[in-house]
Coordinates of C-alpha atoms and ligand atoms in Angstrom, one line a residue:
X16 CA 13.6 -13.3 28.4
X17 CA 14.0 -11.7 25.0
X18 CA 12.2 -14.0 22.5
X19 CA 14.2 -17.1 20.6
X20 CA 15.6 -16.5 16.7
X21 CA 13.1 -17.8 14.4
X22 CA 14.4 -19.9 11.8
X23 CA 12.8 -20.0 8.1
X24 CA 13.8 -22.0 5.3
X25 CA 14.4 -20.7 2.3
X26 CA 13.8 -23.2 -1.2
X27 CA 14.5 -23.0 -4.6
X28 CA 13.2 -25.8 -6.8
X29 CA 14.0 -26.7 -10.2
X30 CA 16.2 -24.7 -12.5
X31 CA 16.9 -21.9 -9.9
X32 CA 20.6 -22.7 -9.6
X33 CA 20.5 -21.4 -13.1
X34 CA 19.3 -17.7 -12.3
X35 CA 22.5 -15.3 -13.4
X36 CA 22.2 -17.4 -16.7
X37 CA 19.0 -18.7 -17.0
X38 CA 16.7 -16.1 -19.1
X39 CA 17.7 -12.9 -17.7
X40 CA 15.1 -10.9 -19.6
X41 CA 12.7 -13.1 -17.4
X42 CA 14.7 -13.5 -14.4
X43 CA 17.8 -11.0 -14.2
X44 CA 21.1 -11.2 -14.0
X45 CA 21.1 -12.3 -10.0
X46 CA 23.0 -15.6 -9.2
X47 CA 21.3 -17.7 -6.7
X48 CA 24.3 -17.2 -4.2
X49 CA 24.2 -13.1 -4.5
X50 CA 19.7 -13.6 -4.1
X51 CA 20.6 -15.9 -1.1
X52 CA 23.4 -13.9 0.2
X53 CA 20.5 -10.8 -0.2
X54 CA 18.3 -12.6 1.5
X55 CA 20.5 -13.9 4.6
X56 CA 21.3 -9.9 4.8
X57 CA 17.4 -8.8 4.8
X58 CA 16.3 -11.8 7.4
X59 CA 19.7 -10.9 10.1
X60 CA 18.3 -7.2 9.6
X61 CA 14.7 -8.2 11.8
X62 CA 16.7 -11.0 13.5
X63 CA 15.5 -13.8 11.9
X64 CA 18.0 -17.0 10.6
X65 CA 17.5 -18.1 7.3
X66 CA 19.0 -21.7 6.0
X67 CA 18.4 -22.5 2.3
X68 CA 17.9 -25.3 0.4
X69 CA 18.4 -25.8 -3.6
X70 CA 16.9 -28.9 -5.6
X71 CA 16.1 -29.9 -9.5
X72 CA 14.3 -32.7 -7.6
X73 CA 11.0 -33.2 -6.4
X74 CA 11.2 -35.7 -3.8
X75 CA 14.7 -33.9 -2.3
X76 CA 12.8 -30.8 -1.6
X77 CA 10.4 -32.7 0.0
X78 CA 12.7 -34.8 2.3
X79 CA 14.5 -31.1 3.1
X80 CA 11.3 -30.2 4.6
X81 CA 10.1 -33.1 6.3
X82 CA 14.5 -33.3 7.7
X83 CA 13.9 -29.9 8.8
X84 CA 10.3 -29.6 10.1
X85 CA 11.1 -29.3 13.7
X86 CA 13.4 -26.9 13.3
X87 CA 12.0 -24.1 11.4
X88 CA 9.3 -21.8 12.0
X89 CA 8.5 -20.7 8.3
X90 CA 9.1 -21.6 4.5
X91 CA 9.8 -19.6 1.9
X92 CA 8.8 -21.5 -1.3
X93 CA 10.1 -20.6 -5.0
X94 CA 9.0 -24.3 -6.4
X95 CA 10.0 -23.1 -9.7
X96 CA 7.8 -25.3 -12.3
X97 CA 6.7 -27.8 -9.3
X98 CA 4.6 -24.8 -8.3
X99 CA 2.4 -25.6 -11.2
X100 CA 1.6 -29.1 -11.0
X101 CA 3.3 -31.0 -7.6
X102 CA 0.5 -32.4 -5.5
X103 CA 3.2 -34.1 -3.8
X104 CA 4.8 -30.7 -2.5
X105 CA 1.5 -29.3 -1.5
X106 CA 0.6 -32.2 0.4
X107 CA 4.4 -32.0 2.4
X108 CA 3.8 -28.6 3.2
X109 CA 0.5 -29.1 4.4
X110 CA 1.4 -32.2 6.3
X111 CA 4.3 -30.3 8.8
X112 CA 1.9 -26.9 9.0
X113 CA 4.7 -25.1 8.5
X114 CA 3.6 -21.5 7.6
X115 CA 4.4 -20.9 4.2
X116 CA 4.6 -18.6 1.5
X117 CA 5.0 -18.4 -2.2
X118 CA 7.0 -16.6 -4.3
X119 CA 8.0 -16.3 -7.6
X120 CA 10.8 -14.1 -9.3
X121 CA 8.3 -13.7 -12.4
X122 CA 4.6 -12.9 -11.9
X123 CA 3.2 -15.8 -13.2
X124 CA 0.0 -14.1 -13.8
X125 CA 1.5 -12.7 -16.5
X126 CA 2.9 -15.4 -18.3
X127 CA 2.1 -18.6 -20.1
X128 CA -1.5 -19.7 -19.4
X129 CA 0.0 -23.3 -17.8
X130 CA 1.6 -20.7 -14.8
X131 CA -0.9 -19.0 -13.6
X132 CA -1.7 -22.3 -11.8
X133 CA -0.5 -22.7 -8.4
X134 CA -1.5 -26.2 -7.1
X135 CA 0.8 -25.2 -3.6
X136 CA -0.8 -21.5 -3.6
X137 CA -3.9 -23.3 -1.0
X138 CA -1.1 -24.2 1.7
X139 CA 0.4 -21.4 1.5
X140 CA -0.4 -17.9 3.5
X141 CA 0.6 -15.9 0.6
X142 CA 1.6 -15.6 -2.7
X143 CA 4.1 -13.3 -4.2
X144 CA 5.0 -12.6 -7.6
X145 CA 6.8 -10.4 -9.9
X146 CA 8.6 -8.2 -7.5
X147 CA 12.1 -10.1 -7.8
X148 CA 14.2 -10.5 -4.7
X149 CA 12.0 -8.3 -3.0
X150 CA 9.5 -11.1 -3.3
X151 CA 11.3 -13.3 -0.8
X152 CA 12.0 -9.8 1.4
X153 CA 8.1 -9.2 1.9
X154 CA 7.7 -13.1 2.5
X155 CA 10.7 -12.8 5.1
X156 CA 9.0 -10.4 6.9
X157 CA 5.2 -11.6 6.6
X158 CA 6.1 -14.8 8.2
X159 CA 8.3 -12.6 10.7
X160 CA 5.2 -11.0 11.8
X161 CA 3.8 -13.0 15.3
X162 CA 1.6 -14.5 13.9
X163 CA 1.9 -14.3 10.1
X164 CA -1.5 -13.1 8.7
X165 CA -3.4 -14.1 5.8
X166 CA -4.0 -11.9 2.9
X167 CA -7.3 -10.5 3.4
Ligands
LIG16 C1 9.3 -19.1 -11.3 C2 8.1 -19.2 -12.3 C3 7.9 -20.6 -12.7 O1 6.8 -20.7 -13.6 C4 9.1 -21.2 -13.4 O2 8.9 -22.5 -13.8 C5 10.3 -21.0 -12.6 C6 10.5 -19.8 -11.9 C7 9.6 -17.7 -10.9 O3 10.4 -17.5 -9.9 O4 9.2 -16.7 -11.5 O5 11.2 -21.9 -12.6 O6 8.9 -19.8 -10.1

């Protein structure tokens, strides 16, 4: 029996729906639609379904994940400014186990001291940062891997 689709979610947090606008010397000139519309393209490329999810709020991204925990096998996480201080997030993605991974357009090492903080980075198998959309590519394909594997 050939092996059943995974499904990941893909979510943006705060001030993503902005990208194409939003400080394109930081971010590029990418909408959200065209990165998602990348991404849905990379993921049906290794078979894998991707739904996304877009939210300026804390506690909608969380209900999106709990709504959808049974559903998906993987998360794709750009938590925007959340990343930095939302316990609350961490603690939803550790509470479904969903396997999980970071990324950030932006490396965030790079940046402001108050971002090089990631308070979700723990739950997370990975983190990715500064390589743009292909930053949610790699991601795609680390949790694509059976089983997805820690950074050594
Ligand atoms: C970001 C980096 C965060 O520090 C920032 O608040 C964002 C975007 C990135 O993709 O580089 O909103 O997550």
């Amino acid at each position: 029996m050939p092996a059943k689709r995974k499904t990941f979610l893909v979510m943006h947090g705060p001030n993503l729906n902005l990208l194409g606008e939003r400080e394109p010397e930081i971010y590029g000139s990418m909408t959200l639609t065209e990165l998602n519309a990348a991404i849905r393209k990379h993921a049906a490329g290794i078979g894998v379904r991707v739904i996304f999810f877009q939210s300026n709020h804390e506690g909608s991204l969380i209900d999106c994940l709990h709504r959808n925990r049974k559903r998906i096998q993987g998360l794709i996480i750009n938590a925007g400014a959340l990343t930095h201080y939302s316990f609350a997030l961490r603690d939803a993605i550790a509470s479904t186990g969903i396997p999980a991974v970071e990324v950030h357009l932006s490396d965030i090492h790079k940046r402001e001291e108050f971002r090089k903080t990631s308070v979700i980075r723990e739950v997370c198998l990975d983190q990715i940062c500064g390589l743009g959309m292909t930053g949610y590519f790699n991601g795609i394909n680390l949790l694509a891997r059976n089983p997805p594997k820690k950074r050594p």
